């Protein structure tokens, strides 16, 4: 009996675990390690952040779902990987520290035959002075990255809208809190939803909304933008994003690294060297992401974290990590099987794998500050990679080393993103984007790097319906309710 | 926010595309949006099928 251990129960880890268990049934063991007892449909945190949903509607307890599926769930955080085992016992293992199940603080060594690292990001608030400490958010700003953060954001937004109702002009800043942030889509959605909330509250004329981002222009999204095929034209998504901001009276600052945050004030530096500051009454700034800080040790106990992980904490996989200038980046630099090159029984999925380089052009300010959006690894690729990796491991367990590995390159995969611009069955709107492929491939698609027939964007009420249906579909799927395997990642 | 207000504001807004009243109406017109719902879903299904 082989044991597959999966670190993380987010979109990638949960998808990998549930499919692996379905395919392996009781013949083999699937163990999931995750510090949170709840599963969170993170995209809907945006609606929690404006009070349109509460935390309960975007989360559910994992333990009963895993118990029913026959998955061994340990509410714990992984600390270190020993991919060679120890001198005394060469079986690889991970060390974990329990955060629940009545075993808080206890540590354990758990052996594995195959390992998937799907630990997602560390929300690195500590990278920007004043934004927070380590992975903890500070008091000056809010976030929507977790359901709890989003609930807190809503409480503070409500207070701001109340003050506006009393006649006090309020300033809201939304965007990214560092020059190397990713996840712009979430900030973009939140800016549009906050604007919608202010309009619905009847106080839009007393609320100023400012967008600030490390992107070179609104709509870069860390993907070097998109060229959308619309009505016979190929149009930059920038035109659409700026149009959405203009229409809503949201001002924007681009190419900005937020260098410091204080109570009601932030400082920033731009790629041309300009510095500035913004006062605010309410700010939602996405932190930069890094790996969660797993360590790795060899058989002798010598630390090999630098071998298994890049300095940013993300795990090395089968990507080409040779440093190259932007002009030489290729679609083939991107990983295909997500297997660790040194330890073939270790894989990484979702945000936890180390991308070979950004997708957007890297830029540095005259002072040497990198102001480069990092590549997004959104829900669809995270789930698709999780499933492909699970499939590969199932094949390896059944057929041995010669088994066929499944592939899921982000340069051969499309993505669907529905960015909410406000809720309401008749008044809501969202931008529906499709793109193919996610990572630009200039060899196959000269000019724009993507298939302009498949790269599309449109705003409207239908997008809101789609986003709302996806919310229910993905929760249904994650709860393993009847027909869950029919719902694509 | 009306179109006139936007264009009076500053160059940031003056250089942008802003929807007309008709375009804004169509964005929340339930009948048109139902048609768009079907069309966008078809586009999405094609991308999902190409990606799996
Ligand atoms: C506000 C917001 C809105 C978004 N909206 C969209 C959207 O509309 N569409 C879209 O496609 N994507 C969206 N995304 C992105 C999407 O949420 C991510 O791509 C996706 O969650 C990544 O999946 P993952 O499994 O890699 O990481 P996560 O979902 O973050 O999961 C990581 C898991 O690892 C666990 N973990 C952490 N540390 C450890 C440890 N030491 N040991 C074990 N487990 C650990 C965590 O508890 C968690 O269970 C959004 C993101 C945010 C923040």
mmCIF file with all atom_site columns, N, CA and C in Angstrom, chain A residues 239 242-243 246-247 249-252 380 384 413-416 418 426 429 432 434-436 451 454 456 458-462 465-466 469 488-489, chain B residues 1-2 6 9-10 12-19 24 27-34 36-37 40-41 43-48 50-52:
data_model
loop_
_atom_site.group_PDB
_atom_site.id
_atom_site.type_symbol
_atom_site.label_atom_id
_atom_site.label_alt_id
_atom_site.label_comp_id
_atom_site.label_asym_id
_atom_site.label_entity_id
_atom_site.label_seq_id
_atom_site.pdbx_PDB_ins_code
_atom_site.Cartn_x
_atom_site.Cartn_y
_atom_site.Cartn_z
_atom_site.occupancy
_atom_site.B_iso_or_equiv
_atom_site.pdbx_formal_charge
_atom_site.auth_seq_id
_atom_site.auth_comp_id
_atom_site.auth_asym_id
_atom_site.auth_atom_id
_atom_site.pdbx_PDB_model_num
ATOM 1   N N  . UNK A 1 239 ? -7.394  49.054 -22.493 1.00 0.00 ? 239 UNK A N  1
ATOM 2   C CA . UNK A 1 239 ? -8.478  49.955 -22.885 1.00 0.00 ? 239 UNK A CA 1
ATOM 3   C C  . UNK A 1 239 ? -9.729  49.633 -22.087 1.00 0.00 ? 239 UNK A C  1
ATOM 4   N N  . UNK A 1 242 ? -9.070  50.537 -18.200 1.00 0.00 ? 242 UNK A N  1
ATOM 5   C CA . UNK A 1 242 ? -9.123  51.993 -17.971 1.00 0.00 ? 242 UNK A CA 1
ATOM 6   C C  . UNK A 1 242 ? -10.542 52.515 -18.175 1.00 0.00 ? 242 UNK A C  1
ATOM 7   N N  . UNK A 1 243 ? -11.247 51.917 -19.132 1.00 0.00 ? 243 UNK A N  1
ATOM 8   C CA . UNK A 1 243 ? -12.623 52.330 -19.365 1.00 0.00 ? 243 UNK A CA 1
ATOM 9   C C  . UNK A 1 243 ? -13.484 52.051 -18.126 1.00 0.00 ? 243 UNK A C  1
ATOM 10  N N  . UNK A 1 246 ? -12.566 54.632 -15.550 1.00 0.00 ? 246 UNK A N  1
ATOM 11  C CA . UNK A 1 246 ? -13.048 55.975 -15.932 1.00 0.00 ? 246 UNK A CA 1
ATOM 12  C C  . UNK A 1 246 ? -14.547 56.101 -15.714 1.00 0.00 ? 246 UNK A C  1
ATOM 13  N N  . UNK A 1 247 ? -15.244 55.087 -16.191 1.00 0.00 ? 247 UNK A N  1
ATOM 14  C CA . UNK A 1 247 ? -16.709 55.088 -16.098 1.00 0.00 ? 247 UNK A CA 1
ATOM 15  C C  . UNK A 1 247 ? -17.146 55.223 -14.640 1.00 0.00 ? 247 UNK A C  1
ATOM 16  N N  . UNK A 1 249 ? -15.210 56.564 -12.214 1.00 0.00 ? 249 UNK A N  1
ATOM 17  C CA . UNK A 1 249 ? -14.536 57.655 -11.509 1.00 0.00 ? 249 UNK A CA 1
ATOM 18  C C  . UNK A 1 249 ? -13.463 57.172 -10.549 1.00 0.00 ? 249 UNK A C  1
ATOM 19  N N  . UNK A 1 250 ? -12.816 56.060 -10.893 1.00 0.00 ? 250 UNK A N  1
ATOM 20  C CA . UNK A 1 250 ? -11.714 55.553 -10.057 1.00 0.00 ? 250 UNK A CA 1
ATOM 21  C C  . UNK A 1 250 ? -10.400 56.019 -10.682 1.00 0.00 ? 250 UNK A C  1
ATOM 22  N N  . UNK A 1 251 ? -9.577  56.719 -9.902  1.00 0.00 ? 251 UNK A N  1
ATOM 23  C CA . UNK A 1 251 ? -8.285  57.190 -10.415 1.00 0.00 ? 251 UNK A CA 1
ATOM 24  C C  . UNK A 1 251 ? -7.247  56.085 -10.275 1.00 0.00 ? 251 UNK A C  1
ATOM 25  N N  . UNK A 1 252 ? -6.211  56.123 -11.120 1.00 0.00 ? 252 UNK A N  1
ATOM 26  C CA . UNK A 1 252 ? -5.221  55.051 -11.025 1.00 0.00 ? 252 UNK A CA 1
ATOM 27  C C  . UNK A 1 252 ? -3.791  55.561 -11.026 1.00 0.00 ? 252 UNK A C  1
ATOM 28  N N  . UNK A 1 380 ? -8.256  28.171 -11.959 1.00 0.00 ? 380 UNK A N  1
ATOM 29  C CA . UNK A 1 380 ? -8.357  27.134 -12.995 1.00 0.00 ? 380 UNK A CA 1
ATOM 30  C C  . UNK A 1 380 ? -7.020  26.413 -13.212 1.00 0.00 ? 380 UNK A C  1
ATOM 31  N N  . UNK A 1 384 ? -6.318  22.498 -12.330 1.00 0.00 ? 384 UNK A N  1
ATOM 32  C CA . UNK A 1 384 ? -5.915  21.634 -13.448 1.00 0.00 ? 384 UNK A CA 1
ATOM 33  C C  . UNK A 1 384 ? -4.562  20.980 -13.153 1.00 0.00 ? 384 UNK A C  1
ATOM 34  N N  . UNK A 1 413 ? -2.310  25.901 -21.655 1.00 0.00 ? 413 UNK A N  1
ATOM 35  C CA . UNK A 1 413 ? -3.572  25.855 -20.913 1.00 0.00 ? 413 UNK A CA 1
ATOM 36  C C  . UNK A 1 413 ? -4.203  27.248 -20.977 1.00 0.00 ? 413 UNK A C  1
ATOM 37  N N  . UNK A 1 414 ? -5.503  27.259 -21.108 1.00 0.00 ? 414 UNK A N  1
ATOM 38  C CA . UNK A 1 414 ? -6.175  28.554 -21.095 1.00 0.00 ? 414 UNK A CA 1
ATOM 39  C C  . UNK A 1 414 ? -6.597  28.904 -19.685 1.00 0.00 ? 414 UNK A C  1
ATOM 40  N N  . UNK A 1 415 ? -7.266  29.997 -19.542 1.00 0.00 ? 415 UNK A N  1
ATOM 41  C CA . UNK A 1 415 ? -7.822  30.349 -18.237 1.00 0.00 ? 415 UNK A CA 1
ATOM 42  C C  . UNK A 1 415 ? -9.104  31.119 -18.442 1.00 0.00 ? 415 UNK A C  1
ATOM 43  N N  . UNK A 1 416 ? -9.965  30.941 -17.471 1.00 0.00 ? 416 UNK A N  1
ATOM 44  C CA . UNK A 1 416 ? -11.219 31.683 -17.458 1.00 0.00 ? 416 UNK A CA 1
ATOM 45  C C  . UNK A 1 416 ? -11.218 32.495 -16.185 1.00 0.00 ? 416 UNK A C  1
ATOM 46  N N  . UNK A 1 418 ? -13.530 35.455 -14.130 1.00 0.00 ? 418 UNK A N  1
ATOM 47  C CA . UNK A 1 418 ? -14.706 36.313 -14.110 1.00 0.00 ? 418 UNK A CA 1
ATOM 48  C C  . UNK A 1 418 ? -14.493 37.306 -12.976 1.00 0.00 ? 418 UNK A C  1
ATOM 49  N N  . UNK A 1 426 ? -30.090 41.635 -10.979 1.00 0.00 ? 426 UNK A N  1
ATOM 50  C CA . UNK A 1 426 ? -30.364 42.462 -12.160 1.00 0.00 ? 426 UNK A CA 1
ATOM 51  C C  . UNK A 1 426 ? -29.427 43.646 -12.300 1.00 0.00 ? 426 UNK A C  1
ATOM 52  N N  . UNK A 1 429 ? -22.667 43.237 -12.221 1.00 0.00 ? 429 UNK A N  1
ATOM 53  C CA . UNK A 1 429 ? -21.916 43.119 -13.470 1.00 0.00 ? 429 UNK A CA 1
ATOM 54  C C  . UNK A 1 429 ? -20.605 42.424 -13.176 1.00 0.00 ? 429 UNK A C  1
ATOM 55  N N  . UNK A 1 432 ? -16.113 39.000 -17.951 1.00 0.00 ? 432 UNK A N  1
ATOM 56  C CA . UNK A 1 432 ? -15.783 37.600 -18.227 1.00 0.00 ? 432 UNK A CA 1
ATOM 57  C C  . UNK A 1 432 ? -14.607 37.583 -19.195 1.00 0.00 ? 432 UNK A C  1
ATOM 58  N N  . UNK A 1 434 ? -11.747 35.150 -21.187 1.00 0.00 ? 434 UNK A N  1
ATOM 59  C CA . UNK A 1 434 ? -11.175 33.853 -21.510 1.00 0.00 ? 434 UNK A CA 1
ATOM 60  C C  . UNK A 1 434 ? -9.830  34.158 -22.155 1.00 0.00 ? 434 UNK A C  1
ATOM 61  N N  . UNK A 1 435 ? -8.858  33.301 -21.919 1.00 0.00 ? 435 UNK A N  1
ATOM 62  C CA . UNK A 1 435 ? -7.578  33.515 -22.607 1.00 0.00 ? 435 UNK A CA 1
ATOM 63  C C  . UNK A 1 435 ? -6.951  32.166 -22.911 1.00 0.00 ? 435 UNK A C  1
ATOM 64  N N  . UNK A 1 436 ? -6.208  32.144 -24.015 1.00 0.00 ? 436 UNK A N  1
ATOM 65  C CA . UNK A 1 436 ? -5.509  30.922 -24.378 1.00 0.00 ? 436 UNK A CA 1
ATOM 66  C C  . UNK A 1 436 ? -4.271  31.287 -25.173 1.00 0.00 ? 436 UNK A C  1
ATOM 67  N N  . UNK A 1 451 ? -3.897  33.150 -28.685 1.00 0.00 ? 451 UNK A N  1
ATOM 68  C CA . UNK A 1 451 ? -4.885  32.934 -29.735 1.00 0.00 ? 451 UNK A CA 1
ATOM 69  C C  . UNK A 1 451 ? -5.981  33.995 -29.548 1.00 0.00 ? 451 UNK A C  1
ATOM 70  N N  . UNK A 1 454 ? -9.564  32.995 -29.017 1.00 0.00 ? 454 UNK A N  1
ATOM 71  C CA . UNK A 1 454 ? -9.927  32.406 -27.721 1.00 0.00 ? 454 UNK A CA 1
ATOM 72  C C  . UNK A 1 454 ? -9.659  33.364 -26.565 1.00 0.00 ? 454 UNK A C  1
ATOM 73  N N  . UNK A 1 456 ? -10.649 36.741 -24.936 1.00 0.00 ? 456 UNK A N  1
ATOM 74  C CA . UNK A 1 456 ? -11.850 37.555 -25.091 1.00 0.00 ? 456 UNK A CA 1
ATOM 75  C C  . UNK A 1 456 ? -12.235 38.169 -23.745 1.00 0.00 ? 456 UNK A C  1
ATOM 76  N N  . UNK A 1 458 ? -15.563 40.638 -21.863 1.00 0.00 ? 458 UNK A N  1
ATOM 77  C CA . UNK A 1 458 ? -16.845 41.350 -22.025 1.00 0.00 ? 458 UNK A CA 1
ATOM 78  C C  . UNK A 1 458 ? -17.415 41.644 -20.654 1.00 0.00 ? 458 UNK A C  1
ATOM 79  N N  . UNK A 1 459 ? -17.944 42.839 -20.481 1.00 0.00 ? 459 UNK A N  1
ATOM 80  C CA . UNK A 1 459 ? -18.572 43.162 -19.188 1.00 0.00 ? 459 UNK A CA 1
ATOM 81  C C  . UNK A 1 459 ? -20.090 43.157 -19.326 1.00 0.00 ? 459 UNK A C  1
ATOM 82  N N  . UNK A 1 460 ? -20.742 42.671 -18.287 1.00 0.00 ? 460 UNK A N  1
ATOM 83  C CA . UNK A 1 460 ? -22.206 42.706 -18.290 1.00 0.00 ? 460 UNK A CA 1
ATOM 84  C C  . UNK A 1 460 ? -22.779 41.898 -17.149 1.00 0.00 ? 460 UNK A C  1
ATOM 85  N N  . UNK A 1 461 ? -24.093 41.966 -17.065 1.00 0.00 ? 461 UNK A N  1
ATOM 86  C CA . UNK A 1 461 ? -24.837 41.234 -16.044 1.00 0.00 ? 461 UNK A CA 1
ATOM 87  C C  . UNK A 1 461 ? -24.612 39.724 -16.174 1.00 0.00 ? 461 UNK A C  1
ATOM 88  N N  . UNK A 1 462 ? -24.468 39.247 -17.439 1.00 0.00 ? 462 UNK A N  1
ATOM 89  C CA . UNK A 1 462 ? -24.281 37.803 -17.639 1.00 0.00 ? 462 UNK A CA 1
ATOM 90  C C  . UNK A 1 462 ? -23.037 37.317 -16.903 1.00 0.00 ? 462 UNK A C  1
ATOM 91  N N  . UNK A 1 465 ? -23.923 36.610 -13.398 1.00 0.00 ? 465 UNK A N  1
ATOM 92  C CA . UNK A 1 465 ? -24.634 35.318 -13.271 1.00 0.00 ? 465 UNK A CA 1
ATOM 93  C C  . UNK A 1 465 ? -23.621 34.166 -13.312 1.00 0.00 ? 465 UNK A C  1
ATOM 94  N N  . UNK A 1 466 ? -22.666 34.287 -14.251 1.00 0.00 ? 466 UNK A N  1
ATOM 95  C CA . UNK A 1 466 ? -21.671 33.208 -14.385 1.00 0.00 ? 466 UNK A CA 1
ATOM 96  C C  . UNK A 1 466 ? -20.867 33.079 -13.083 1.00 0.00 ? 466 UNK A C  1
ATOM 97  N N  . UNK A 1 469 ? -22.984 31.468 -10.425 1.00 0.00 ? 469 UNK A N  1
ATOM 98  C CA . UNK A 1 469 ? -23.175 30.018 -10.675 1.00 0.00 ? 469 UNK A CA 1
ATOM 99  C C  . UNK A 1 469 ? -21.873 29.272 -10.356 1.00 0.00 ? 469 UNK A C  1
ATOM 100 N N  . UNK A 1 488 ? -15.710 20.825 -14.373 1.00 0.00 ? 488 UNK A N  1
ATOM 101 C CA . UNK A 1 488 ? -14.280 20.972 -14.686 1.00 0.00 ? 488 UNK A CA 1
ATOM 102 C C  . UNK A 1 488 ? -13.579 21.901 -13.692 1.00 0.00 ? 488 UNK A C  1
ATOM 103 N N  . UNK A 1 489 ? -12.259 21.827 -13.670 1.00 0.00 ? 489 UNK A N  1
ATOM 104 C CA . UNK A 1 489 ? -11.500 22.652 -12.722 1.00 0.00 ? 489 UNK A CA 1
ATOM 105 C C  . UNK A 1 489 ? -11.613 24.117 -13.117 1.00 0.00 ? 489 UNK A C  1
ATOM 106 N N  . UNK B 2 1   ? -22.106 57.310 -12.792 1.00 0.00 ? 1   UNK B N  1
ATOM 107 C CA . UNK B 2 1   ? -21.273 58.457 -13.236 1.00 0.00 ? 1   UNK B CA 1
ATOM 108 C C  . UNK B 2 1   ? -21.615 58.775 -14.693 1.00 0.00 ? 1   UNK B C  1
ATOM 109 N N  . UNK B 2 2   ? -21.951 60.008 -15.019 1.00 0.00 ? 2   UNK B N  1
ATOM 110 C CA . UNK B 2 2   ? -22.372 60.297 -16.391 1.00 0.00 ? 2   UNK B CA 1
ATOM 111 C C  . UNK B 2 2   ? -21.152 60.552 -17.274 1.00 0.00 ? 2   UNK B C  1
ATOM 112 N N  . UNK B 2 6   ? -17.324 62.574 -16.570 1.00 0.00 ? 6   UNK B N  1
ATOM 113 C CA . UNK B 2 6   ? -16.024 61.942 -16.751 1.00 0.00 ? 6   UNK B CA 1
ATOM 114 C C  . UNK B 2 6   ? -15.119 62.777 -17.639 1.00 0.00 ? 6   UNK B C  1
ATOM 115 N N  . UNK B 2 9   ? -13.339 65.728 -16.259 1.00 0.00 ? 9   UNK B N  1
ATOM 116 C CA . UNK B 2 9   ? -12.473 65.549 -15.096 1.00 0.00 ? 9   UNK B CA 1
ATOM 117 C C  . UNK B 2 9   ? -10.990 65.843 -15.331 1.00 0.00 ? 9   UNK B C  1
ATOM 118 N N  . UNK B 2 10  ? -10.303 64.980 -15.992 1.00 0.00 ? 10  UNK B N  1
ATOM 119 C CA . UNK B 2 10  ? -8.885  65.208 -16.255 1.00 0.00 ? 10  UNK B CA 1
ATOM 120 C C  . UNK B 2 10  ? -8.410  64.304 -17.368 1.00 0.00 ? 10  UNK B C  1
ATOM 121 N N  . UNK B 2 12  ? -6.537  61.736 -17.452 1.00 0.00 ? 12  UNK B N  1
ATOM 122 C CA . UNK B 2 12  ? -6.597  60.302 -17.175 1.00 0.00 ? 12  UNK B CA 1
ATOM 123 C C  . UNK B 2 12  ? -7.909  59.732 -17.746 1.00 0.00 ? 12  UNK B C  1
ATOM 124 N N  . UNK B 2 13  ? -9.010  60.448 -17.470 1.00 0.00 ? 13  UNK B N  1
ATOM 125 C CA . UNK B 2 13  ? -10.311 59.987 -17.937 1.00 0.00 ? 13  UNK B CA 1
ATOM 126 C C  . UNK B 2 13  ? -10.546 60.368 -19.396 1.00 0.00 ? 13  UNK B C  1
ATOM 127 N N  . UNK B 2 14  ? -9.987  61.517 -19.830 1.00 0.00 ? 14  UNK B N  1
ATOM 128 C CA . UNK B 2 14  ? -10.232 61.957 -21.205 1.00 0.00 ? 14  UNK B CA 1
ATOM 129 C C  . UNK B 2 14  ? -9.686  60.987 -22.234 1.00 0.00 ? 14  UNK B C  1
ATOM 130 N N  . UNK B 2 15  ? -8.635  60.236 -21.851 1.00 0.00 ? 15  UNK B N  1
ATOM 131 C CA . UNK B 2 15  ? -8.005  59.326 -22.812 1.00 0.00 ? 15  UNK B CA 1
ATOM 132 C C  . UNK B 2 15  ? -8.648  57.947 -22.815 1.00 0.00 ? 15  UNK B C  1
ATOM 133 N N  . UNK B 2 16  ? -9.721  57.774 -22.058 1.00 0.00 ? 16  UNK B N  1
ATOM 134 C CA . UNK B 2 16  ? -10.333 56.443 -21.953 1.00 0.00 ? 16  UNK B CA 1
ATOM 135 C C  . UNK B 2 16  ? -11.597 56.333 -22.793 1.00 0.00 ? 16  UNK B C  1
ATOM 136 N N  . UNK B 2 17  ? -11.938 55.065 -23.026 1.00 0.00 ? 17  UNK B N  1
ATOM 137 C CA . UNK B 2 17  ? -13.194 54.770 -23.716 1.00 0.00 ? 17  UNK B CA 1
ATOM 138 C C  . UNK B 2 17  ? -14.283 54.700 -22.645 1.00 0.00 ? 17  UNK B C  1
ATOM 139 N N  . UNK B 2 18  ? -15.359 55.437 -22.840 1.00 0.00 ? 18  UNK B N  1
ATOM 140 C CA . UNK B 2 18  ? -16.435 55.425 -21.835 1.00 0.00 ? 18  UNK B CA 1
ATOM 141 C C  . UNK B 2 18  ? -17.726 54.999 -22.535 1.00 0.00 ? 18  UNK B C  1
ATOM 142 N N  . UNK B 2 19  ? -18.490 54.083 -21.938 1.00 0.00 ? 19  UNK B N  1
ATOM 143 C CA . UNK B 2 19  ? -19.676 53.582 -22.639 1.00 0.00 ? 19  UNK B CA 1
ATOM 144 C C  . UNK B 2 19  ? -20.757 54.643 -22.800 1.00 0.00 ? 19  UNK B C  1
ATOM 145 N N  . UNK B 2 24  ? -24.303 51.108 -21.870 1.00 0.00 ? 24  UNK B N  1
ATOM 146 C CA . UNK B 2 24  ? -24.512 50.857 -20.432 1.00 0.00 ? 24  UNK B CA 1
ATOM 147 C C  . UNK B 2 24  ? -25.828 50.113 -20.211 1.00 0.00 ? 24  UNK B C  1
ATOM 148 N N  . UNK B 2 27  ? -25.660 46.417 -20.998 1.00 0.00 ? 27  UNK B N  1
ATOM 149 C CA . UNK B 2 27  ? -24.907 45.617 -20.022 1.00 0.00 ? 27  UNK B CA 1
ATOM 150 C C  . UNK B 2 27  ? -25.803 45.002 -18.953 1.00 0.00 ? 27  UNK B C  1
ATOM 151 N N  . UNK B 2 28  ? -26.937 45.643 -18.691 1.00 0.00 ? 28  UNK B N  1
ATOM 152 C CA . UNK B 2 28  ? -27.831 45.076 -17.673 1.00 0.00 ? 28  UNK B CA 1
ATOM 153 C C  . UNK B 2 28  ? -29.214 44.752 -18.259 1.00 0.00 ? 28  UNK B C  1
ATOM 154 N N  . UNK B 2 29  ? -29.329 44.773 -19.580 1.00 0.00 ? 29  UNK B N  1
ATOM 155 C CA . UNK B 2 29  ? -30.603 44.401 -20.216 1.00 0.00 ? 29  UNK B CA 1
ATOM 156 C C  . UNK B 2 29  ? -30.723 42.874 -20.149 1.00 0.00 ? 29  UNK B C  1
ATOM 157 N N  . UNK B 2 30  ? -31.716 42.400 -19.399 1.00 0.00 ? 30  UNK B N  1
ATOM 158 C CA . UNK B 2 30  ? -31.795 40.976 -19.076 1.00 0.00 ? 30  UNK B CA 1
ATOM 159 C C  . UNK B 2 30  ? -31.877 40.102 -20.331 1.00 0.00 ? 30  UNK B C  1
ATOM 160 N N  . UNK B 2 31  ? -32.661 40.524 -21.331 1.00 0.00 ? 31  UNK B N  1
ATOM 161 C CA . UNK B 2 31  ? -32.814 39.691 -22.535 1.00 0.00 ? 31  UNK B CA 1
ATOM 162 C C  . UNK B 2 31  ? -31.480 39.585 -23.283 1.00 0.00 ? 31  UNK B C  1
ATOM 163 N N  . UNK B 2 32  ? -30.848 40.744 -23.512 1.00 0.00 ? 32  UNK B N  1
ATOM 164 C CA . UNK B 2 32  ? -29.563 40.744 -24.218 1.00 0.00 ? 32  UNK B CA 1
ATOM 165 C C  . UNK B 2 32  ? -28.515 39.970 -23.415 1.00 0.00 ? 32  UNK B C  1
ATOM 166 N N  . UNK B 2 33  ? -28.542 40.164 -22.105 1.00 0.00 ? 33  UNK B N  1
ATOM 167 C CA . UNK B 2 33  ? -27.545 39.498 -21.267 1.00 0.00 ? 33  UNK B CA 1
ATOM 168 C C  . UNK B 2 33  ? -27.761 37.991 -21.223 1.00 0.00 ? 33  UNK B C  1
ATOM 169 N N  . UNK B 2 34  ? -28.994 37.552 -21.392 1.00 0.00 ? 34  UNK B N  1
ATOM 170 C CA . UNK B 2 34  ? -29.227 36.110 -21.444 1.00 0.00 ? 34  UNK B CA 1
ATOM 171 C C  . UNK B 2 34  ? -28.563 35.527 -22.697 1.00 0.00 ? 34  UNK B C  1
ATOM 172 N N  . UNK B 2 36  ? -26.001 36.869 -24.220 1.00 0.00 ? 36  UNK B N  1
ATOM 173 C CA . UNK B 2 36  ? -24.555 36.935 -23.970 1.00 0.00 ? 36  UNK B CA 1
ATOM 174 C C  . UNK B 2 36  ? -24.106 35.813 -23.031 1.00 0.00 ? 36  UNK B C  1
ATOM 175 N N  . UNK B 2 37  ? -24.978 35.477 -22.076 1.00 0.00 ? 37  UNK B N  1
ATOM 176 C CA . UNK B 2 37  ? -24.684 34.405 -21.121 1.00 0.00 ? 37  UNK B CA 1
ATOM 177 C C  . UNK B 2 37  ? -24.409 33.098 -21.884 1.00 0.00 ? 37  UNK B C  1
ATOM 178 N N  . UNK B 2 40  ? -21.094 33.571 -24.026 1.00 0.00 ? 40  UNK B N  1
ATOM 179 C CA . UNK B 2 40  ? -19.854 33.564 -23.224 1.00 0.00 ? 40  UNK B CA 1
ATOM 180 C C  . UNK B 2 40  ? -19.597 32.153 -22.693 1.00 0.00 ? 40  UNK B C  1
ATOM 181 N N  . UNK B 2 41  ? -20.675 31.470 -22.294 1.00 0.00 ? 41  UNK B N  1
ATOM 182 C CA . UNK B 2 41  ? -20.488 30.096 -21.806 1.00 0.00 ? 41  UNK B CA 1
ATOM 183 C C  . UNK B 2 41  ? -19.904 29.201 -22.891 1.00 0.00 ? 41  UNK B C  1
ATOM 184 N N  . UNK B 2 43  ? -17.949 30.182 -25.331 1.00 0.00 ? 43  UNK B N  1
ATOM 185 C CA . UNK B 2 43  ? -16.533 30.561 -25.447 1.00 0.00 ? 43  UNK B CA 1
ATOM 186 C C  . UNK B 2 43  ? -15.725 29.894 -24.330 1.00 0.00 ? 43  UNK B C  1
ATOM 187 N N  . UNK B 2 44  ? -16.305 29.904 -23.105 1.00 0.00 ? 44  UNK B N  1
ATOM 188 C CA . UNK B 2 44  ? -15.593 29.327 -21.961 1.00 0.00 ? 44  UNK B CA 1
ATOM 189 C C  . UNK B 2 44  ? -15.436 27.814 -22.106 1.00 0.00 ? 44  UNK B C  1
ATOM 190 N N  . UNK B 2 45  ? -16.486 27.164 -22.593 1.00 0.00 ? 45  UNK B N  1
ATOM 191 C CA . UNK B 2 45  ? -16.416 25.699 -22.746 1.00 0.00 ? 45  UNK B CA 1
ATOM 192 C C  . UNK B 2 45  ? -15.293 25.326 -23.718 1.00 0.00 ? 45  UNK B C  1
ATOM 193 N N  . UNK B 2 46  ? -15.157 26.118 -24.797 1.00 0.00 ? 46  UNK B N  1
ATOM 194 C CA . UNK B 2 46  ? -14.096 25.831 -25.780 1.00 0.00 ? 46  UNK B CA 1
ATOM 195 C C  . UNK B 2 46  ? -12.722 25.929 -25.115 1.00 0.00 ? 46  UNK B C  1
ATOM 196 N N  . UNK B 2 47  ? -12.516 27.004 -24.300 1.00 0.00 ? 47  UNK B N  1
ATOM 197 C CA . UNK B 2 47  ? -11.211 27.187 -23.646 1.00 0.00 ? 47  UNK B CA 1
ATOM 198 C C  . UNK B 2 47  ? -10.983 26.074 -22.617 1.00 0.00 ? 47  UNK B C  1
ATOM 199 N N  . UNK B 2 48  ? -12.026 25.698 -21.875 1.00 0.00 ? 48  UNK B N  1
ATOM 200 C CA . UNK B 2 48  ? -11.873 24.623 -20.879 1.00 0.00 ? 48  UNK B CA 1
ATOM 201 C C  . UNK B 2 48  ? -11.497 23.324 -21.586 1.00 0.00 ? 48  UNK B C  1
ATOM 202 N N  . UNK B 2 50  ? -10.000 22.933 -24.426 1.00 0.00 ? 50  UNK B N  1
ATOM 203 C CA . UNK B 2 50  ? -8.634  23.010 -24.960 1.00 0.00 ? 50  UNK B CA 1
ATOM 204 C C  . UNK B 2 50  ? -7.595  22.836 -23.850 1.00 0.00 ? 50  UNK B C  1
ATOM 205 N N  . UNK B 2 51  ? -7.997  23.103 -22.608 1.00 0.00 ? 51  UNK B N  1
ATOM 206 C CA . UNK B 2 51  ? -7.032  23.146 -21.504 1.00 0.00 ? 51  UNK B CA 1
ATOM 207 C C  . UNK B 2 51  ? -6.936  21.844 -20.730 1.00 0.00 ? 51  UNK B C  1
ATOM 208 N N  . UNK B 2 52  ? -7.847  20.906 -20.938 1.00 0.00 ? 52  UNK B N  1
ATOM 209 C CA . UNK B 2 52  ? -7.830  19.702 -20.105 1.00 0.00 ? 52  UNK B CA 1
ATOM 210 C C  . UNK B 2 52  ? -7.316  18.499 -20.893 1.00 0.00 ? 52  UNK B C  1
#
